Amino acid sequence: MTPSPPNHTAAPDERSRPRVRNPWGQGDRLRGEILSAAGRLLGELGGVDGLTLRGVARQAGIAPASIYAHFTDKTELVVAVVDHEYGQLVDRLRAVGQDVPETDPVGRVRAQLHAFCRHAMDNPGLYRLLFGRSDRHSSARPSALMDLLVGSLSACERAGVRLRLRAERAAIVLIVGAHGRVAIQQVREDTDKVDIVLDFADELLSLVIDDEEPER
Amino acid sequence: MTPSPPNHTAAPDERSRPRVRNPWGQGDRLRGEILSAAGRLLGELGGVDGLTLRGVARQAGIAPASIYAHFTDKTELVVAVVDHEYGQLVDRLRAVGQDVPETDPVGRVRAQLHAFCRHAMDNPGLYRLLFGRSDRHSSARPSALMDLLVGSLSACERAGVRLRLRAERAAIVLIVGAHGRVAIQQVREDTDKVDIVLDFADELLSLVIDDEEPER
DNA sequence: TGTACATCAGTGAACGCGCGTTCACTGATGTAC
DNA sequence: TGTACATCAGTGAACGCGCGTTCACTGATGTAC
């Protein structure tokens, strides 16, 4: 491993102009810029390990020292960015769910599962945050995602759809299966066709949902 | 993040004696010691990222420079240790499978799945190697594991057991589901009871295997 | 209206650290004569 | 049998690098009188 790849993209990414400083009273805006810069890096990188303050600063087009006005140290940044990214994922799934009419609860689960797959494929680094070793970053995180899906699955049951597993178990199977399939898809370079993953997601769904006619 | 945890365990782990050098002509034995030291580290660590040559040297009780007699650089070590660990997993599953009589192909799959779960729980870092971003380390790796399981599942089919999925798909569901469940179990600290994971593995198996009576 | 001063957003240079890697070495064990 | 030498397994000190973090600073924008 030679000392390291030349990580500096000389120009501070996108804007090569020295960066316009935020107006008075809006210094908190940099906090958001830092978070999304770090988020972008997490998406490309393979997880939290490769994340460096200097890299984030480069990506955001600021000096490394400037981060310390908004985060006391690296761990605080990491926790914040992980929560931020995680929140975005959950928000997205919630929104997607609301786009599907209540009369089609299975369609809602399916839409959310697909959205999860797409999100995971677009952000290869993300799944490591969700299921990787915690390192004691906000531990309540994955449960919000689980709760969302358990809710959607319970709605199916209330609508008379039979599940082959308890909703909690079914949610785990879906998320964990989808996430694993995405990871495998990323490890092979053959085709990064989303459809392969979505097909797999549908197959998981059909495993979990008992679509035989109720026997009455 | 303070500069770094004091990573030196002053004494070179286990043997505090300065280490007995290998006899003439057996210099290659150090290669094995390095590999298993690195393997131990991978098990504790959360993947390849935290692995350092100096750390491996500390774990093995040798000088960092001594590694270069056996591996040209860090990447070569990493590839070698990953292949080594992966090979051990596959060997274990193969052995476990042979302990179950051919007359019970479902039992064989189950035993292998359980062994996979246990192995994954004992080596928290391992699953990242299997499904984490490849970084172009020997890409043929995961397929050997898949082939093994596909073989066991096909044996079930030949014995008249119906699968709800094609064997290839079923293998993915099992491995990926089990691995994900293990990852979740590791992220929560509540109880690291293996049984919870093994129960889940059984549930996956019952999803994949259609155990209703053939309809004739 | 002017002017002194406080506050804000952000910077540049430096620190000590662990890292991967190199290089000249050490000292025990074998081989040639 | 002795002795000079080659070979082996492995070491210690040093290198340049990127990292996290600190600290004194800069210069624009607001406020008090």
PDB file of N, CA and C in Angstrom, chain B residues 122-171:
ATOM      1  N   ASP B 122     -19.045 -15.624  16.057  1.00  0.00           N
ATOM      2  CA  ASP B 122     -17.732 -15.690  16.703  1.00  0.00           C
ATOM      3  C   ASP B 122     -16.746 -14.726  16.071  1.00  0.00           C
ATOM      4  N   ASN B 123     -16.941 -14.429  14.800  1.00  0.00           N
ATOM      5  CA  ASN B 123     -16.030 -13.525  14.092  1.00  0.00           C
ATOM      6  C   ASN B 123     -16.793 -12.319  13.562  1.00  0.00           C
ATOM      7  N   PRO B 124     -17.072 -11.395  14.443  1.00  0.00           N
ATOM      8  CA  PRO B 124     -17.938 -10.269  14.059  1.00  0.00           C
ATOM      9  C   PRO B 124     -17.427  -9.515  12.837  1.00  0.00           C
ATOM     10  N   GLY B 125     -16.130  -9.556  12.628  1.00  0.00           N
ATOM     11  CA  GLY B 125     -15.589  -8.797  11.505  1.00  0.00           C
ATOM     12  C   GLY B 125     -15.775  -9.511  10.175  1.00  0.00           C
ATOM     13  N   LEU B 126     -16.050 -10.813  10.253  1.00  0.00           N
ATOM     14  CA  LEU B 126     -15.978 -11.617   9.041  1.00  0.00           C
ATOM     15  C   LEU B 126     -17.010 -11.244   7.986  1.00  0.00           C
ATOM     16  N   TYR B 127     -18.228 -10.984   8.428  1.00  0.00           N
ATOM     17  CA  TYR B 127     -19.285 -10.789   7.434  1.00  0.00           C
ATOM     18  C   TYR B 127     -18.981  -9.607   6.531  1.00  0.00           C
ATOM     19  N   ARG B 128     -18.240  -8.636   7.071  1.00  0.00           N
ATOM     20  CA  ARG B 128     -17.870  -7.494   6.239  1.00  0.00           C
ATOM     21  C   ARG B 128     -16.983  -7.922   5.080  1.00  0.00           C
ATOM     22  N   LEU B 129     -16.159  -8.924   5.336  1.00  0.00           N
ATOM     23  CA  LEU B 129     -15.288  -9.419   4.282  1.00  0.00           C
ATOM     24  C   LEU B 129     -16.106 -10.090   3.198  1.00  0.00           C
ATOM     25  N   LEU B 130     -17.123 -10.830   3.640  1.00  0.00           N
ATOM     26  CA  LEU B 130     -17.904 -11.608   2.683  1.00  0.00           C
ATOM     27  C   LEU B 130     -18.759 -10.707   1.814  1.00  0.00           C
ATOM     28  N   PHE B 131     -19.339  -9.702   2.435  1.00  0.00           N
ATOM     29  CA  PHE B 131     -20.325  -8.926   1.703  1.00  0.00           C
ATOM     30  C   PHE B 131     -20.007  -7.448   1.633  1.00  0.00           C
ATOM     31  N   GLY B 132     -18.952  -7.059   2.285  1.00  0.00           N
ATOM     32  CA  GLY B 132     -18.571  -5.653   2.237  1.00  0.00           C
ATOM     33  C   GLY B 132     -18.059  -5.294   0.851  1.00  0.00           C
ATOM     34  N   ARG B 133     -17.769  -4.019   0.660  1.00  0.00           N
ATOM     35  CA  ARG B 133     -17.257  -3.600  -0.632  1.00  0.00           C
ATOM     36  C   ARG B 133     -15.997  -4.382  -0.955  1.00  0.00           C
ATOM     37  N   SER B 134     -15.885  -4.790  -2.200  1.00  0.00           N
ATOM     38  CA  SER B 134     -14.835  -5.744  -2.544  1.00  0.00           C
ATOM     39  C   SER B 134     -13.446  -5.119  -2.524  1.00  0.00           C
ATOM     40  N   ASP B 135     -13.304  -3.895  -2.987  1.00  0.00           N
ATOM     41  CA  ASP B 135     -11.981  -3.288  -3.122  1.00  0.00           C
ATOM     42  C   ASP B 135     -11.092  -4.129  -4.020  1.00  0.00           C
ATOM     43  N   ARG B 136     -11.735  -4.953  -4.821  1.00  0.00           N
ATOM     44  CA  ARG B 136     -11.006  -5.822  -5.725  1.00  0.00           C
ATOM     45  C   ARG B 136     -10.061  -6.794  -5.030  1.00  0.00           C
ATOM     46  N   HIS B 137     -10.478  -7.336  -3.881  1.00  0.00           N
ATOM     47  CA  HIS B 137      -9.770  -8.496  -3.346  1.00  0.00           C
ATOM     48  C   HIS B 137     -10.432  -9.714  -3.967  1.00  0.00           C
ATOM     49  N   SER B 138      -9.614 -10.661  -4.323  1.00  0.00           N
ATOM     50  CA  SER B 138     -10.086 -11.906  -4.961  1.00  0.00           C
ATOM     51  C   SER B 138     -11.610 -11.993  -5.046  1.00  0.00           C
ATOM     52  N   SER B 139     -12.137 -11.760  -6.237  1.00  0.00           N
ATOM     53  CA  SER B 139     -13.576 -11.592  -6.370  1.00  0.00           C
ATOM     54  C   SER B 139     -14.322 -12.918  -6.435  1.00  0.00           C
ATOM     55  N   ALA B 140     -13.615 -14.018  -6.651  1.00  0.00           N
ATOM     56  CA  ALA B 140     -14.275 -15.316  -6.791  1.00  0.00           C
ATOM     57  C   ALA B 140     -14.696 -15.861  -5.432  1.00  0.00           C
ATOM     58  N   ARG B 141     -14.326 -15.161  -4.377  1.00  0.00           N
ATOM     59  CA  ARG B 141     -14.506 -15.637  -3.024  1.00  0.00           C
ATOM     60  C   ARG B 141     -15.935 -16.072  -2.676  1.00  0.00           C
ATOM     61  N   PRO B 142     -16.904 -15.153  -2.719  1.00  0.00           N
ATOM     62  CA  PRO B 142     -18.212 -15.523  -2.177  1.00  0.00           C
ATOM     63  C   PRO B 142     -18.847 -16.687  -2.902  1.00  0.00           C
ATOM     64  N   SER B 143     -18.452 -16.920  -4.156  1.00  0.00           N
ATOM     65  CA  SER B 143     -19.156 -17.929  -4.924  1.00  0.00           C
ATOM     66  C   SER B 143     -18.902 -19.333  -4.377  1.00  0.00           C
ATOM     67  N   ALA B 144     -17.753 -19.572  -3.787  1.00  0.00           N
ATOM     68  CA  ALA B 144     -17.481 -20.899  -3.238  1.00  0.00           C
ATOM     69  C   ALA B 144     -18.469 -21.222  -2.131  1.00  0.00           C
ATOM     70  N   LEU B 145     -18.750 -20.251  -1.305  1.00  0.00           N
ATOM     71  CA  LEU B 145     -19.722 -20.429  -0.233  1.00  0.00           C
ATOM     72  C   LEU B 145     -21.107 -20.692  -0.820  1.00  0.00           C
ATOM     73  N   MET B 146     -21.466 -19.876  -1.800  1.00  0.00           N
ATOM     74  CA  MET B 146     -22.760 -20.034  -2.453  1.00  0.00           C
ATOM     75  C   MET B 146     -22.868 -21.409  -3.088  1.00  0.00           C
ATOM     76  N   ASP B 147     -21.834 -21.817  -3.816  1.00  0.00           N
ATOM     77  CA  ASP B 147     -21.858 -23.108  -4.491  1.00  0.00           C
ATOM     78  C   ASP B 147     -22.130 -24.236  -3.510  1.00  0.00           C
ATOM     79  N   LEU B 148     -21.468 -24.142  -2.362  1.00  0.00           N
ATOM     80  CA  LEU B 148     -21.635 -25.169  -1.340  1.00  0.00           C
ATOM     81  C   LEU B 148     -23.098 -25.307  -0.942  1.00  0.00           C
ATOM     82  N   LEU B 149     -23.705 -24.166  -0.669  1.00  0.00           N
ATOM     83  CA  LEU B 149     -25.088 -24.190  -0.192  1.00  0.00           C
ATOM     84  C   LEU B 149     -26.054 -24.572  -1.306  1.00  0.00           C
ATOM     85  N   VAL B 150     -25.774 -24.071  -2.503  1.00  0.00           N
ATOM     86  CA  VAL B 150     -26.625 -24.441  -3.638  1.00  0.00           C
ATOM     87  C   VAL B 150     -26.584 -25.954  -3.818  1.00  0.00           C
ATOM     88  N   GLY B 151     -25.397 -26.522  -3.659  1.00  0.00           N
ATOM     89  CA  GLY B 151     -25.261 -27.971  -3.754  1.00  0.00           C
ATOM     90  C   GLY B 151     -26.136 -28.681  -2.733  1.00  0.00           C
ATOM     91  N   SER B 152     -26.079 -28.226  -1.503  1.00  0.00           N
ATOM     92  CA  SER B 152     -26.861 -28.868  -0.441  1.00  0.00           C
ATOM     93  C   SER B 152     -28.352 -28.732  -0.699  1.00  0.00           C
ATOM     94  N   LEU B 153     -28.745 -27.570  -1.228  1.00  0.00           N
ATOM     95  CA  LEU B 153     -30.170 -27.348  -1.492  1.00  0.00           C
ATOM     96  C   LEU B 153     -30.647 -28.198  -2.664  1.00  0.00           C
ATOM     97  N   SER B 154     -29.788 -28.320  -3.678  1.00  0.00           N
ATOM     98  CA  SER B 154     -30.156 -29.150  -4.822  1.00  0.00           C
ATOM     99  C   SER B 154     -30.332 -30.601  -4.384  1.00  0.00           C
ATOM    100  N   ALA B 155     -29.502 -31.014  -3.452  1.00  0.00           N
ATOM    101  CA  ALA B 155     -29.640 -32.371  -2.924  1.00  0.00           C
ATOM    102  C   ALA B 155     -31.006 -32.567  -2.292  1.00  0.00           C
ATOM    103  N   CYS B 156     -31.480 -31.522  -1.626  1.00  0.00           N
ATOM    104  CA  CYS B 156     -32.832 -31.593  -1.048  1.00  0.00           C
ATOM    105  C   CYS B 156     -33.858 -31.826  -2.155  1.00  0.00           C
ATOM    106  N   GLU B 157     -33.732 -31.061  -3.217  1.00  0.00           N
ATOM    107  CA  GLU B 157     -34.699 -31.183  -4.315  1.00  0.00           C
ATOM    108  C   GLU B 157     -34.660 -32.580  -4.910  1.00  0.00           C
ATOM    109  N   ARG B 158     -33.438 -33.092  -5.101  1.00  0.00           N
ATOM    110  CA  ARG B 158     -33.322 -34.441  -5.677  1.00  0.00           C
ATOM    111  C   ARG B 158     -33.952 -35.476  -4.764  1.00  0.00           C
ATOM    112  N   ALA B 159     -33.982 -35.157  -3.454  1.00  0.00           N
ATOM    113  CA  ALA B 159     -34.595 -36.096  -2.501  1.00  0.00           C
ATOM    114  C   ALA B 159     -36.103 -35.893  -2.418  1.00  0.00           C
ATOM    115  N   GLY B 160     -36.637 -35.002  -3.261  1.00  0.00           N
ATOM    116  CA  GLY B 160     -38.087 -34.849  -3.305  1.00  0.00           C
ATOM    117  C   GLY B 160     -38.636 -33.705  -2.472  1.00  0.00           C
ATOM    118  N   VAL B 161     -37.734 -32.948  -1.830  1.00  0.00           N
ATOM    119  CA  VAL B 161     -38.195 -31.795  -1.046  1.00  0.00           C
ATOM    120  C   VAL B 161     -38.491 -30.653  -2.001  1.00  0.00           C
ATOM    121  N   ARG B 162     -39.644 -30.002  -1.814  1.00  0.00           N
ATOM    122  CA  ARG B 162     -39.966 -28.879  -2.705  1.00  0.00           C
ATOM    123  C   ARG B 162     -39.441 -27.587  -2.111  1.00  0.00           C
ATOM    124  N   LEU B 163     -38.800 -26.771  -2.932  1.00  0.00           N
ATOM    125  CA  LEU B 163     -38.357 -25.435  -2.498  1.00  0.00           C
ATOM    126  C   LEU B 163     -39.313 -24.402  -3.068  1.00  0.00           C
ATOM    127  N   ARG B 164     -39.521 -23.353  -2.332  1.00  0.00           N
ATOM    128  CA  ARG B 164     -40.380 -22.287  -2.840  1.00  0.00           C
ATOM    129  C   ARG B 164     -39.618 -21.362  -3.781  1.00  0.00           C
ATOM    130  N   LEU B 165     -38.297 -21.533  -3.825  1.00  0.00           N
ATOM    131  CA  LEU B 165     -37.432 -20.699  -4.682  1.00  0.00           C
ATOM    132  C   LEU B 165     -36.462 -21.600  -5.418  1.00  0.00           C
ATOM    133  N   ARG B 166     -35.932 -21.136  -6.539  1.00  0.00           N
ATOM    134  CA  ARG B 166     -34.848 -21.860  -7.179  1.00  0.00           C
ATOM    135  C   ARG B 166     -33.689 -21.946  -6.182  1.00  0.00           C
ATOM    136  N   ALA B 167     -32.911 -23.021  -6.274  1.00  0.00           N
ATOM    137  CA  ALA B 167     -31.856 -23.268  -5.286  1.00  0.00           C
ATOM    138  C   ALA B 167     -30.914 -22.077  -5.145  1.00  0.00           C
ATOM    139  N   GLU B 168     -30.557 -21.460  -6.264  1.00  0.00           N
ATOM    140  CA  GLU B 168     -29.639 -20.313  -6.213  1.00  0.00           C
ATOM    141  C   GLU B 168     -30.229 -19.184  -5.378  1.00  0.00           C
ATOM    142  N   ARG B 169     -31.504 -18.892  -5.654  1.00  0.00           N
ATOM    143  CA  ARG B 169     -32.165 -17.825  -4.909  1.00  0.00           C
ATOM    144  C   ARG B 169     -32.307 -18.180  -3.443  1.00  0.00           C
ATOM    145  N   ALA B 170     -32.666 -19.425  -3.216  1.00  0.00           N
ATOM    146  CA  ALA B 170     -32.852 -19.865  -1.831  1.00  0.00           C
ATOM    147  C   ALA B 170     -31.550 -19.720  -1.045  1.00  0.00           C
ATOM    148  N   ALA B 171     -30.434 -20.072  -1.687  1.00  0.00           N
ATOM    149  CA  ALA B 171     -29.138 -19.971  -1.010  1.00  0.00           C
ATOM    150  C   ALA B 171     -28.862 -18.521  -0.613  1.00  0.00           C
TER     151      ALA B 171
END
